[in-house]
């Protein structure tokens, strides 16, 4: 090809490239024009201003605003409206609030003031609460369950207030993704500053920032009940409210106040302080278990939870103690000790939400005491009682020297790590017990290649002539028992967790979902106990309980030597440290600020009570007991009303209030005592695998909120 031809070819390619580039440019311009035609860009000016909560005890206008709302004809309350967007919610409220005879302003004019855009999705002015994390003051989240819109209307004659409770949570945009209560306040412009829209909005926003009020409003069945709840909280705010900083609130709610001086030589000060704090609430501790909406239901369901979660582990630990002490302390002693000790504690303790029972670490310590007594050639029960009395002495000493104040150096992470350790221990024990089924009944099965030979041996020889090892291995081969135990364990866990989380499902009504959630553990245990006992052809392992009675008598200390007395003192001191840690950490988790308890703590007095109880139990040969995890914090959750809150895109349950009552603990221990009358018959129908499932269920539910 000549040079001229190559030049013409390059020129032609260049022209095509230029033409293609022009076409692409024109296409981009056209595409941009289309985008601008489809999406109109508008500027929006937003301004966020922090406003203080209204102090009803200092600002009289707050109470007057509420009185006006409760009595005025211009106020409206709409319950469970089905609307699902801001425009329809506002339209529903305005149609009830605005009287066309007395007001000249139209709904379209009001919409132009209420909404900042034509799509009616952004509010012009609104008030919303936000809360700061106590772990990090720099991080905060918005309270998204309610929204208050307050507007000044120039031509309005009277102030009008409307509150709508939505049938289901509605997404009204950023920072309002699950609104249940919508407040609309319209105020005339020509009013003094204390009556304008912002001040009225502050009044209602202060009320609705109270989590207990929101919970009561969401369960109110009538308009009168709705207004009565608002009136009650308003009056309470007027009498007792005092706006405090976050630091002051944290200091008030700390389990061990940082400003309290640590002086161990103020003997008995902690015990007296606990008594002064708790005695005024003693009668209320019983009444709070029966008064209030849904309280009786919560009391019954929590009692059943405690009954099953305390009784079955007590039986299992009784079997373990029986093996470790050669029946010196067996199942009957554990049940009797639980009944007596539990009843004494719940009647005389300061914090009744703490659950006391014997535990696996205590069973191990009892085994150590038995081993040492055997080596020293002294009777076990007198030596055991001596250890218990020394333990009582040290616990009483700790309580009067205010040593529980040392726990203020124990952070929340330390407490939760300790709780996680208990959770892991429960799961490990259950899995070990489950693995024992397979090691005994599955892996002992003979190999398929030699089974015909063994079968022929049994046919040819007389049974007594067959070697013991062969016959035993054949007899222990029951793989169906292993798999059935696995089914019962996992089934109990799965059914229990399904019912426990049933409140998060759309099935049934809200009350029925809550009812199933409250009775999750008893229902799961009963159902799978029935299933386990129904398969009669499978040999299911159950617990044995002696049918003869139990006679309590004091142990005889006369055979103890001086040397054994001092050895008992050393063991008692070691045991007291275990008691001190378990008792205080369990109580600290119960008294966590997240639980919103109102009656105060009782660390020193409860330590004294638990010491006296164990001193009484040990001299009758009954097992030790102390506060236990995770039963204690789970007891609090069972008695709590909760609210779902969105934090950083994550939905979690927040405790609204807890029924601080003694009745649940009292009834549960009474039922355990009554169970001794029929326990020997009932235990024949409860497979031990169901208990393994119960352990795993308790361990997993304890992780919620950790």
Short mmCIF file of N, CA and C in Angstrom, two decimals, residues 282-363:
data_model
loop_
_atom_site.label_atom_id
_atom_site.label_comp_id
_atom_site.label_asym_id
_atom_site.label_seq_id
_atom_site.Cartn_x
_atom_site.Cartn_y
_atom_site.Cartn_z
N UNK A 282 -40.97 -3.46 102.22
CA UNK A 282 -41.18 -4.89 102.48
C UNK A 282 -42.60 -5.34 102.12
N UNK A 283 -43.59 -4.58 102.53
CA UNK A 283 -44.98 -4.95 102.20
C UNK A 283 -45.22 -4.85 100.70
N UNK A 284 -44.65 -3.82 100.07
CA UNK A 284 -44.79 -3.68 98.62
C UNK A 284 -44.16 -4.85 97.87
N UNK A 285 -43.13 -5.46 98.45
CA UNK A 285 -42.50 -6.61 97.79
C UNK A 285 -43.49 -7.74 97.56
N UNK A 286 -44.50 -7.83 98.41
CA UNK A 286 -45.54 -8.85 98.22
C UNK A 286 -46.67 -8.32 97.33
N UNK A 287 -47.08 -7.09 97.56
CA UNK A 287 -48.20 -6.53 96.79
C UNK A 287 -47.85 -6.34 95.32
N UNK A 288 -46.57 -6.04 95.03
CA UNK A 288 -46.17 -5.82 93.64
C UNK A 288 -46.27 -7.08 92.80
N UNK A 289 -46.49 -8.21 93.43
CA UNK A 289 -46.67 -9.45 92.68
C UNK A 289 -48.09 -9.71 92.25
N UNK A 290 -49.04 -8.84 92.67
CA UNK A 290 -50.44 -9.05 92.30
C UNK A 290 -51.10 -7.81 91.71
N UNK A 291 -50.51 -6.64 91.88
CA UNK A 291 -51.17 -5.45 91.38
C UNK A 291 -50.50 -4.98 90.09
N UNK A 292 -51.33 -4.40 89.22
CA UNK A 292 -50.83 -3.94 87.93
C UNK A 292 -51.31 -4.84 86.81
N UNK A 293 -51.34 -4.29 85.63
CA UNK A 293 -51.82 -5.02 84.46
C UNK A 293 -50.85 -6.15 84.11
N UNK A 294 -51.41 -7.33 83.86
CA UNK A 294 -50.65 -8.53 83.48
C UNK A 294 -49.71 -9.02 84.57
N UNK A 295 -49.81 -8.46 85.77
CA UNK A 295 -48.87 -8.84 86.83
C UNK A 295 -49.11 -10.25 87.32
N UNK A 296 -50.36 -10.63 87.52
CA UNK A 296 -50.65 -11.98 88.02
C UNK A 296 -50.18 -13.03 87.02
N UNK A 297 -50.39 -12.75 85.73
CA UNK A 297 -49.91 -13.67 84.69
C UNK A 297 -48.39 -13.80 84.76
N UNK A 298 -47.70 -12.67 84.91
CA UNK A 298 -46.23 -12.70 85.01
C UNK A 298 -45.78 -13.46 86.26
N UNK A 299 -46.49 -13.27 87.36
CA UNK A 299 -46.12 -13.95 88.60
C UNK A 299 -46.25 -15.46 88.45
N UNK A 300 -47.34 -15.91 87.84
CA UNK A 300 -47.55 -17.36 87.67
C UNK A 300 -46.50 -17.95 86.73
N UNK A 301 -46.29 -17.29 85.59
CA UNK A 301 -45.34 -17.82 84.61
C UNK A 301 -43.91 -17.83 85.16
N UNK A 302 -43.54 -16.79 85.90
CA UNK A 302 -42.19 -16.74 86.48
C UNK A 302 -42.03 -17.80 87.57
N UNK A 303 -43.09 -18.02 88.35
CA UNK A 303 -43.04 -19.08 89.36
C UNK A 303 -42.79 -20.43 88.72
N UNK A 304 -43.48 -20.71 87.61
CA UNK A 304 -43.29 -21.99 86.93
C UNK A 304 -41.89 -22.10 86.34
N UNK A 305 -41.38 -20.98 85.82
CA UNK A 305 -40.00 -20.99 85.30
C UNK A 305 -39.01 -21.33 86.41
N UNK A 306 -39.14 -20.65 87.55
CA UNK A 306 -38.22 -20.91 88.66
C UNK A 306 -38.37 -22.34 89.18
N UNK A 307 -39.60 -22.82 89.23
CA UNK A 307 -39.84 -24.17 89.74
C UNK A 307 -39.09 -25.22 88.92
N UNK A 308 -39.24 -25.17 87.60
CA UNK A 308 -38.59 -26.16 86.75
C UNK A 308 -37.08 -25.95 86.70
N UNK A 309 -36.66 -24.69 86.63
CA UNK A 309 -35.22 -24.42 86.48
C UNK A 309 -34.46 -24.63 87.78
N UNK A 310 -35.16 -24.71 88.92
CA UNK A 310 -34.50 -24.98 90.20
C UNK A 310 -34.63 -26.44 90.60
N UNK A 311 -35.79 -27.04 90.36
CA UNK A 311 -36.03 -28.40 90.83
C UNK A 311 -35.17 -29.43 90.10
N UNK A 312 -35.20 -29.40 88.77
CA UNK A 312 -34.49 -30.43 88.01
C UNK A 312 -32.97 -30.37 88.21
N UNK A 313 -32.34 -29.18 88.18
CA UNK A 313 -30.90 -29.14 88.52
C UNK A 313 -30.62 -29.61 89.95
N UNK A 314 -31.55 -29.31 90.87
CA UNK A 314 -31.35 -29.76 92.25
C UNK A 314 -31.33 -31.29 92.32
N UNK A 315 -32.21 -31.93 91.56
CA UNK A 315 -32.23 -33.39 91.52
C UNK A 315 -30.92 -33.92 90.94
N UNK A 316 -30.47 -33.31 89.84
CA UNK A 316 -29.22 -33.76 89.21
C UNK A 316 -28.03 -33.59 90.15
N UNK A 317 -27.97 -32.45 90.83
CA UNK A 317 -26.86 -32.22 91.76
C UNK A 317 -26.98 -33.12 92.99
N UNK A 318 -28.22 -33.48 93.36
CA UNK A 318 -28.41 -34.42 94.44
C UNK A 318 -27.85 -35.79 94.11
N UNK A 319 -28.06 -36.22 92.86
CA UNK A 319 -27.48 -37.49 92.41
C UNK A 319 -25.96 -37.42 92.44
N UNK A 320 -25.40 -36.28 92.00
CA UNK A 320 -23.94 -36.11 92.02
C UNK A 320 -23.40 -36.13 93.44
N UNK A 321 -24.07 -35.42 94.36
CA UNK A 321 -23.63 -35.42 95.76
C UNK A 321 -23.74 -36.81 96.38
N UNK A 322 -24.77 -37.54 95.98
CA UNK A 322 -24.95 -38.89 96.50
C UNK A 322 -23.78 -39.79 96.09
N UNK A 323 -23.34 -39.66 94.85
CA UNK A 323 -22.20 -40.45 94.38
C UNK A 323 -20.90 -40.03 95.07
N UNK A 324 -20.75 -38.71 95.29
CA UNK A 324 -19.50 -38.20 95.86
C UNK A 324 -19.37 -38.46 97.36
N UNK A 325 -20.50 -38.56 98.05
CA UNK A 325 -20.47 -38.69 99.52
C UNK A 325 -21.02 -40.02 100.01
N UNK A 326 -21.24 -40.97 99.09
CA UNK A 326 -21.78 -42.29 99.45
C UNK A 326 -23.08 -42.16 100.24
N UNK A 327 -24.00 -41.35 99.66
CA UNK A 327 -25.37 -41.16 100.16
C UNK A 327 -25.45 -40.38 101.47
N UNK A 328 -24.36 -39.78 101.91
CA UNK A 328 -24.45 -38.92 103.10
C UNK A 328 -25.27 -37.67 102.80
N UNK A 329 -25.09 -37.12 101.61
CA UNK A 329 -25.94 -36.02 101.11
C UNK A 329 -26.48 -36.48 99.76
N UNK A 330 -27.79 -36.67 99.68
CA UNK A 330 -28.40 -37.22 98.47
C UNK A 330 -29.50 -36.28 97.97
N UNK A 331 -30.35 -36.81 97.10
CA UNK A 331 -31.38 -35.98 96.46
C UNK A 331 -32.35 -35.41 97.49
N UNK A 332 -32.75 -36.22 98.45
CA UNK A 332 -33.70 -35.73 99.45
C UNK A 332 -33.13 -34.56 100.24
N UNK A 333 -31.87 -34.67 100.62
CA UNK A 333 -31.24 -33.58 101.38
C UNK A 333 -31.17 -32.30 100.55
N UNK A 334 -30.90 -32.44 99.26
CA UNK A 334 -30.82 -31.25 98.40
C UNK A 334 -32.19 -30.58 98.29
N UNK A 335 -33.25 -31.37 98.10
CA UNK A 335 -34.60 -30.81 97.98
C UNK A 335 -35.03 -30.14 99.28
N UNK A 336 -34.78 -30.81 100.41
CA UNK A 336 -35.14 -30.22 101.70
C UNK A 336 -34.34 -28.95 101.97
N UNK A 337 -33.04 -28.99 101.69
CA UNK A 337 -32.21 -27.80 101.88
C UNK A 337 -32.65 -26.65 101.00
N UNK A 338 -33.01 -26.95 99.75
CA UNK A 338 -33.48 -25.90 98.84
C UNK A 338 -34.76 -25.27 99.36
N UNK A 339 -35.68 -26.10 99.84
CA UNK A 339 -36.95 -25.58 100.34
C UNK A 339 -36.75 -24.70 101.57
N UNK A 340 -36.02 -25.22 102.55
CA UNK A 340 -35.82 -24.47 103.80
C UNK A 340 -34.99 -23.21 103.55
N UNK A 341 -33.84 -23.39 102.90
CA UNK A 341 -32.97 -22.24 102.65
C UNK A 341 -33.60 -21.21 101.75
N UNK A 342 -34.28 -21.67 100.68
CA UNK A 342 -34.92 -20.73 99.76
C UNK A 342 -36.01 -19.92 100.42
N UNK A 343 -36.83 -20.57 101.27
CA UNK A 343 -37.92 -19.86 101.95
C UNK A 343 -37.37 -18.85 102.96
N UNK A 344 -36.36 -19.25 103.72
CA UNK A 344 -35.78 -18.31 104.69
C UNK A 344 -35.18 -17.11 103.97
N UNK A 345 -34.49 -17.36 102.87
CA UNK A 345 -33.85 -16.26 102.16
C UNK A 345 -34.88 -15.29 101.59
N UNK A 346 -35.93 -15.82 100.94
CA UNK A 346 -36.88 -14.93 100.29
C UNK A 346 -37.69 -14.13 101.31
N UNK A 347 -37.84 -14.65 102.52
CA UNK A 347 -38.59 -13.92 103.55
C UNK A 347 -37.73 -12.85 104.21
N UNK A 348 -36.47 -13.13 104.43
CA UNK A 348 -35.63 -12.21 105.21
C UNK A 348 -34.61 -11.44 104.38
N UNK A 349 -34.45 -11.74 103.11
CA UNK A 349 -33.42 -11.07 102.31
C UNK A 349 -33.84 -9.64 101.97
N UNK A 350 -32.89 -8.88 101.45
CA UNK A 350 -33.19 -7.53 101.00
C UNK A 350 -33.56 -7.47 99.53
N UNK A 351 -32.89 -8.26 98.68
CA UNK A 351 -33.16 -8.28 97.24
C UNK A 351 -33.82 -9.61 96.87
N UNK A 352 -35.15 -9.66 96.77
CA UNK A 352 -35.85 -10.93 96.55
C UNK A 352 -35.73 -11.46 95.13
N UNK A 353 -35.20 -10.69 94.21
CA UNK A 353 -35.05 -11.16 92.84
C UNK A 353 -33.85 -12.09 92.68
N UNK A 354 -32.97 -12.12 93.67
CA UNK A 354 -31.83 -13.04 93.66
C UNK A 354 -32.33 -14.45 93.95
N UNK A 355 -31.89 -15.41 93.15
CA UNK A 355 -32.28 -16.82 93.32
C UNK A 355 -31.12 -17.57 93.96
N UNK A 356 -31.42 -18.32 95.03
CA UNK A 356 -30.38 -19.09 95.71
C UNK A 356 -30.65 -20.58 95.53
N UNK A 357 -29.60 -21.34 95.30
CA UNK A 357 -29.69 -22.80 95.19
C UNK A 357 -28.28 -23.38 95.24
N UNK A 358 -28.19 -24.68 95.39
CA UNK A 358 -26.88 -25.31 95.35
C UNK A 358 -26.40 -25.39 93.91
N UNK A 359 -25.10 -25.43 93.72
CA UNK A 359 -24.52 -25.36 92.38
C UNK A 359 -23.47 -26.45 92.19
N UNK A 360 -23.03 -26.60 90.95
CA UNK A 360 -21.99 -27.59 90.64
C UNK A 360 -20.68 -27.29 91.37
N UNK A 361 -20.19 -26.03 91.43
CA UNK A 361 -18.97 -25.76 92.22
C UNK A 361 -19.11 -26.15 93.68
N UNK A 362 -20.30 -25.96 94.25
CA UNK A 362 -20.51 -26.37 95.64
C UNK A 362 -20.48 -27.89 95.77
N UNK A 363 -21.02 -28.59 94.77
CA UNK A 363 -20.97 -30.06 94.79
C UNK A 363 -19.52 -30.55 94.74
#
